[in-house]
Tab-separated table of C-alpha atoms in Angstrom:
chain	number	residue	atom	x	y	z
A	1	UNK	CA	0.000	0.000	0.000
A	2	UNK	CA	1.525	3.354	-0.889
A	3	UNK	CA	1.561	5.474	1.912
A	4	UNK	CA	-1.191	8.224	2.031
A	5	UNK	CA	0.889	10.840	4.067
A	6	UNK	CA	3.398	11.477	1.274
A	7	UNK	CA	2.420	14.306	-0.732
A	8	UNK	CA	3.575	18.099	-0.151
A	9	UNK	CA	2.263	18.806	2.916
A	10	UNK	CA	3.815	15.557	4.370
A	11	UNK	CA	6.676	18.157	5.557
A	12	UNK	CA	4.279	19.079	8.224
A	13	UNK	CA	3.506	15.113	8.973
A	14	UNK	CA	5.635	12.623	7.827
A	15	UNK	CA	7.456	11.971	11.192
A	16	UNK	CA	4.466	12.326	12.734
A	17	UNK	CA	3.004	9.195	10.420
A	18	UNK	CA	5.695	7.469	10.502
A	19	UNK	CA	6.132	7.366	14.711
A	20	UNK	CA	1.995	6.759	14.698
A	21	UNK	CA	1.873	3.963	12.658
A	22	UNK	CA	4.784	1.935	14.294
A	23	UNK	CA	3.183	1.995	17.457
A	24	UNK	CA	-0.277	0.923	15.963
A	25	UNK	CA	1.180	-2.463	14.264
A	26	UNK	CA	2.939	-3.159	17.893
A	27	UNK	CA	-0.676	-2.626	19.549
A	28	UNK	CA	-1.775	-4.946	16.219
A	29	UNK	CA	0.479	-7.246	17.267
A	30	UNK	CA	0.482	-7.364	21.262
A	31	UNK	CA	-3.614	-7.199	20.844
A	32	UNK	CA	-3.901	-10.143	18.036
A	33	UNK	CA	-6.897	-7.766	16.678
A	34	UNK	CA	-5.818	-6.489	13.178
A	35	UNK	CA	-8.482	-3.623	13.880
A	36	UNK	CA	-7.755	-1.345	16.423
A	37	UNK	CA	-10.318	1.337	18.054
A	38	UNK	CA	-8.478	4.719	17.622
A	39	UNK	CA	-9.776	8.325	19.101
A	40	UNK	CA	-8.453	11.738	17.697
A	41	UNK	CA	-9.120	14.717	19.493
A	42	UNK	CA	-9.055	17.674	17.194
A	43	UNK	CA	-8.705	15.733	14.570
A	44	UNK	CA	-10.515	18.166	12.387
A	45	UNK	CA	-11.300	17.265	8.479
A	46	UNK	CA	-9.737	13.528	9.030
A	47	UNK	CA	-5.891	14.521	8.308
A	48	UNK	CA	-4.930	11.228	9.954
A	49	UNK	CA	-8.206	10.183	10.765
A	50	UNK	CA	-9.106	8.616	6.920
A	51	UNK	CA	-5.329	7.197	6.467
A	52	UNK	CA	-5.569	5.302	9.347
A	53	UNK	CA	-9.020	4.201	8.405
A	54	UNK	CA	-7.659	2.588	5.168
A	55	UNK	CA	-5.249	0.807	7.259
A	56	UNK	CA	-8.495	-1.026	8.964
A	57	UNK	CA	-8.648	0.706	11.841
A	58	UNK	CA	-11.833	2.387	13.280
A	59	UNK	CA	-11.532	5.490	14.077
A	60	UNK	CA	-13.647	8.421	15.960
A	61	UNK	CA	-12.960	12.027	15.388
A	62	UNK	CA	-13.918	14.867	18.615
A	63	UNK	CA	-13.746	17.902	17.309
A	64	UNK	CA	-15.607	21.966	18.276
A	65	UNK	CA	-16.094	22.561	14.854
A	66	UNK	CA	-19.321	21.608	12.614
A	67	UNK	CA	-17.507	22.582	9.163
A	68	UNK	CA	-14.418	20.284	9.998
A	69	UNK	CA	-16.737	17.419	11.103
A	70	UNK	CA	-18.612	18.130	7.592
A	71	UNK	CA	-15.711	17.857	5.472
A	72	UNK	CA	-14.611	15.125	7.313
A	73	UNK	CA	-17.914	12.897	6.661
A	74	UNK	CA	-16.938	13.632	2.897
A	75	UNK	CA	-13.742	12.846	3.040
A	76	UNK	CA	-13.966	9.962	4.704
A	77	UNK	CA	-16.338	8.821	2.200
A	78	UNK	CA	-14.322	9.875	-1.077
A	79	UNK	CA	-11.637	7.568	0.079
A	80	UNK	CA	-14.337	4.270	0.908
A	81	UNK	CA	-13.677	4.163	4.625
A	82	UNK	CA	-17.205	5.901	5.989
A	83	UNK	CA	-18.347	2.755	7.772
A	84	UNK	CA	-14.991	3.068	10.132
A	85	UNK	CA	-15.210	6.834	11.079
A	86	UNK	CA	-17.050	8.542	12.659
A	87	UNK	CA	-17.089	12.467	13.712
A	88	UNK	CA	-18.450	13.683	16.709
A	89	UNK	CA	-18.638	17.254	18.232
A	90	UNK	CA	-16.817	17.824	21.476
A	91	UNK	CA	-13.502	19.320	22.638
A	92	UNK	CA	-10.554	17.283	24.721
A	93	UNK	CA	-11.864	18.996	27.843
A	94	UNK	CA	-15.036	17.724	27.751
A	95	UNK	CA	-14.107	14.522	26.302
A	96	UNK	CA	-16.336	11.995	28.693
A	97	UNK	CA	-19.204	13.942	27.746
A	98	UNK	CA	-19.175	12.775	23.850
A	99	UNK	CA	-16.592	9.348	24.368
A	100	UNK	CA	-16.054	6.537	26.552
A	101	UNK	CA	-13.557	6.151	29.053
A	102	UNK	CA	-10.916	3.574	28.734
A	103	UNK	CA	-12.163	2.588	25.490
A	104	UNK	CA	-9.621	3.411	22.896
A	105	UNK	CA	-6.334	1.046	21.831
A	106	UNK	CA	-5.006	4.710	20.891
A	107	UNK	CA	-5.612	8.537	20.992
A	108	UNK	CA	-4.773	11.273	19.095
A	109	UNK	CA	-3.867	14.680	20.754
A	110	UNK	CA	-2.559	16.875	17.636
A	111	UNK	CA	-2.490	20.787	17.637
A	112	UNK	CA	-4.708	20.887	20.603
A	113	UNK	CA	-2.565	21.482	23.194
A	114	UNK	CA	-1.466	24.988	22.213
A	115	UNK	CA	-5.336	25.830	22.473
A	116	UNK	CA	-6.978	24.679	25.610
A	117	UNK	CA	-7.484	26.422	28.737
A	118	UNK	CA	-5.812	23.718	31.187
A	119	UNK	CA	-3.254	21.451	28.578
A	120	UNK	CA	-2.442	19.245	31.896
A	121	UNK	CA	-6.358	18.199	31.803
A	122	UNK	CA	-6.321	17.668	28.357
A	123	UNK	CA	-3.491	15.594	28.685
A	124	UNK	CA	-4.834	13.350	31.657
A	125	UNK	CA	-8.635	13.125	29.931
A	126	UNK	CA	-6.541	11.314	26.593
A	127	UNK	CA	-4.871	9.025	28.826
A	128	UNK	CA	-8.168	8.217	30.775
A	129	UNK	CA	-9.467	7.465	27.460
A	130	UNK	CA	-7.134	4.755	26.350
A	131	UNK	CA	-6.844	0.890	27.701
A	132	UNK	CA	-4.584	-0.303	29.454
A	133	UNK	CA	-0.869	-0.146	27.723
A	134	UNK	CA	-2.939	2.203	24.931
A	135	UNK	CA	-0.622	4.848	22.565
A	136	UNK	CA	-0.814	8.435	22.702
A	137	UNK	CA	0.444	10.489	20.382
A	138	UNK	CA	0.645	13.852	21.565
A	139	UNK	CA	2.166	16.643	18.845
A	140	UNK	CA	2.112	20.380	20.559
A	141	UNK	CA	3.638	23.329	19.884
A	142	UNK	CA	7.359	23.736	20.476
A	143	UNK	CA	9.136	26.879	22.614
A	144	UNK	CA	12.432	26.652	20.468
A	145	UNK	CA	11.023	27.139	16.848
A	146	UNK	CA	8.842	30.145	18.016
A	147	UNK	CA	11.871	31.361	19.217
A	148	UNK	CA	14.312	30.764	16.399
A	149	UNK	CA	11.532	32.096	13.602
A	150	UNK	CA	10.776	35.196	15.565
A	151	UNK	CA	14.581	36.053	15.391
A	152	UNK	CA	14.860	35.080	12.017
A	153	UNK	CA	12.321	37.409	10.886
A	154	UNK	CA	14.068	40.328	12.589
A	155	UNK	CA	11.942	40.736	15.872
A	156	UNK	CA	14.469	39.960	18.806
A	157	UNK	CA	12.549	41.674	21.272
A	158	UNK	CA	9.560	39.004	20.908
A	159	UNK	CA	11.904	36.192	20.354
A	160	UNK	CA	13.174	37.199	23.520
A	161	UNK	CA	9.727	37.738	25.745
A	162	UNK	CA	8.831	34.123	24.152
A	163	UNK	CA	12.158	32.656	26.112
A	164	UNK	CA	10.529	34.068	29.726
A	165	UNK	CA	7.533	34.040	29.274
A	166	UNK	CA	5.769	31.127	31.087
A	167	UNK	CA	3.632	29.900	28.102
A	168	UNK	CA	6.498	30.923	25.264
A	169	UNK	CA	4.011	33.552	23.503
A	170	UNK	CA	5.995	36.297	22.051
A	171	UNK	CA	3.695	39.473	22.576
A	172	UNK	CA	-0.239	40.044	22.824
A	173	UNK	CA	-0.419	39.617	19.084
A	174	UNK	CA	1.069	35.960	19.240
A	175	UNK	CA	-1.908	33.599	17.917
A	176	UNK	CA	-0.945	30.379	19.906
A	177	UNK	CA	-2.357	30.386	23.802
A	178	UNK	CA	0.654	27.961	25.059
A	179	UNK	CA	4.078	26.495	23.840
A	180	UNK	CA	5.809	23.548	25.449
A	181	UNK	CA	9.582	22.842	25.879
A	182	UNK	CA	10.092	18.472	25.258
A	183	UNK	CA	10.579	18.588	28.945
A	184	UNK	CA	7.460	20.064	29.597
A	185	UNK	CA	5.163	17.793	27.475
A	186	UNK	CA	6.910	14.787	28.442
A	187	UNK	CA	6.246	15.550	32.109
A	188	UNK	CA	2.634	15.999	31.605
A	189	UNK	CA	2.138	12.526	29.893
A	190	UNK	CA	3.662	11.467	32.781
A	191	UNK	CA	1.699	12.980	35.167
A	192	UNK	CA	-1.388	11.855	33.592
A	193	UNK	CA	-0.429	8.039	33.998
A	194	UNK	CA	1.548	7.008	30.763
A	195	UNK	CA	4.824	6.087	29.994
A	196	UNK	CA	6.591	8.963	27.921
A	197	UNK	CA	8.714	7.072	25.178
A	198	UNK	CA	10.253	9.012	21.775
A	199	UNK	CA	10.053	12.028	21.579
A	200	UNK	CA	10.812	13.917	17.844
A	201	UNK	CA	11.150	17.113	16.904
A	202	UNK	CA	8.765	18.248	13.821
A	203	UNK	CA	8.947	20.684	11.103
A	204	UNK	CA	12.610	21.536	12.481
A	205	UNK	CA	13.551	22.864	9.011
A	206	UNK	CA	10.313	22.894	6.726
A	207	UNK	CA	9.211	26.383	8.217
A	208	UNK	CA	13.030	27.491	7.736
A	209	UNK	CA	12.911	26.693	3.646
A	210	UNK	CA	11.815	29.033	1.224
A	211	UNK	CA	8.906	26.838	-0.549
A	212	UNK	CA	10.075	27.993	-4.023
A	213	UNK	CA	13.000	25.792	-3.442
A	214	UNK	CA	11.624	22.860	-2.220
A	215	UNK	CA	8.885	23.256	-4.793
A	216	UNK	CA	10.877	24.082	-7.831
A	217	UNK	CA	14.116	22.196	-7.526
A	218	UNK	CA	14.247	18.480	-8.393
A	219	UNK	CA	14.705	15.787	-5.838
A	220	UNK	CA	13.918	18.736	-2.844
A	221	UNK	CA	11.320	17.905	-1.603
A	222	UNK	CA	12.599	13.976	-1.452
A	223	UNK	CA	15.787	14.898	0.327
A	224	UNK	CA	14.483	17.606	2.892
A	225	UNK	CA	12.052	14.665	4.113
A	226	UNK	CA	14.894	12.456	4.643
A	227	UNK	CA	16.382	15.268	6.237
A	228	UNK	CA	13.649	16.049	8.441
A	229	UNK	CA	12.910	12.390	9.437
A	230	UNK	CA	17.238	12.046	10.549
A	231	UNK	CA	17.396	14.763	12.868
A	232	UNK	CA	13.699	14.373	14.391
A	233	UNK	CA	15.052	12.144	17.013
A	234	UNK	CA	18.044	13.999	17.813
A	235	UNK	CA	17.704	16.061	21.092
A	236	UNK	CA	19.778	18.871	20.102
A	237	UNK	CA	16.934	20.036	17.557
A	238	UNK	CA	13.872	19.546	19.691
A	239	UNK	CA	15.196	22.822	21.005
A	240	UNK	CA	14.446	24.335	17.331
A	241	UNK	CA	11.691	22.609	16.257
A	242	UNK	CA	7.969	24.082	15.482
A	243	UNK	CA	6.276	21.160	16.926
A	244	UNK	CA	7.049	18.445	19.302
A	245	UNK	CA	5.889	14.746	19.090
A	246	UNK	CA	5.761	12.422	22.178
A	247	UNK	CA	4.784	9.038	22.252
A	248	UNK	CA	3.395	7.439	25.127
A	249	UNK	CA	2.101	4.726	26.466
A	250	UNK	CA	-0.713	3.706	29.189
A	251	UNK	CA	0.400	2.337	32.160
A	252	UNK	CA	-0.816	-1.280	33.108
């Protein structure tokens, strides 16, 4: 099967994919089920949602927003897979309300993060809903790349508020409600009951290339991947990288 997270905006998700679907064929393979029962919180229009659908896997989508859960009904449909998703509307913080507890083999916690009121809630409420020995895969915001493109673009003074301040925004313009070191985000998976395992940097150079490269000279886009996918697990650029991916596990 030819995998469905290549194409140009597998920059922003190819580690990501890669890390994810690792730890799904272990679960396929400690669980003997080749089907597992996978949750994604804010997982929008189905970005991971349908690929992992046409991998077997059944797969329920929380998300706020009507329009995402719309185009994710069509989506999933346009690719085959509508009897194994299904949307529902809800947010991470009131997750019990919409899911059940303890009922997931893995959960999704991308890009939400950065947006709720208490992340270490949001955190514990996706462990709560996995089974025992269950993968999370939590991607968040990271401090470092705010930090590094804020300088790059000339505005030291904001890079430098980011550094202090306590949720790494760079001014009252900054979009983004929190950003997490890897120290941070791997000590609220543990807090929340699961085992924090790899941890990988993301988009550590794709938001530092100008796209008319990538897009215009041949065999770019190719090598910046591999690129991107050799220093994700080094810990010397999770200090510089725009997101941060941990994987975790429940514990027993």
């Amino acid at each position: 099967m030819s995998d469905p997270m290549r194409p140009r905006a597998s920059l922003r998700t190819a580690v990501v994919w890669e890390v994810l679907k690792e730890a799904l064929d272990r679960r396929v393979e400690a669980t003997g089920r080749e089907a597992l029962d996978v949750l994604d919180t804010g997982g929008g229009s189905g970005n991971f949602a349908v690929p992992l659908a046409t991998l077997g896997h059944r797969v329920t989508v929380v998300d706020p927003s009507p329009n995402a859960l719309f185009a994710l009904e069509r989506r999933a449909a346009e690719a085959g897979v509508a009897e194994r998703v299904q949307g529902v509307q809800g947010d991470v913080l009131g997750l019990f309300d919409v899911v059940e507890r303890g009922g997931y083999d893995a959960v999704l916690c991308h890009g939400v993060l950065e947006y709720v009121e208490d992340p270490a809630e949001g955190v514990r409420n996706a462990v709560d809903a996995l089974r025992p020995h269950g993968a999370l895969s939590l991607l968040a915001a990271g401090l470092g790349g705010a930090v590094l493109s804020r300088a790059l673009a000339g505005h030291f003074t904001e890079a430098r508020h980011a550094l202090s301040d306590p949720a790494g925004r760079w001014g009252a313009g900054d979009p983004v409600p929190h950003r997490f070191t890897a120290e941070q985000l791997t000590a609220l998976v543990g807090d929340a009951g699961a085992a924090a395992g790899a941890v990988h940097g993301v988009r550590v150079f794709a938001d530092l290339v100008p796209g008319v490269l990538v897009d215009t000279e041949p065999g770019a886009l190719d090598a910046l991947l591999k690129l991107e996918a050799a220093a994700a697990e080094l810990p010397a650029f999770h200090a510089v990288a725009t997101q941060l991916h941990v994987l975790g596990e429940k514990r027993g």
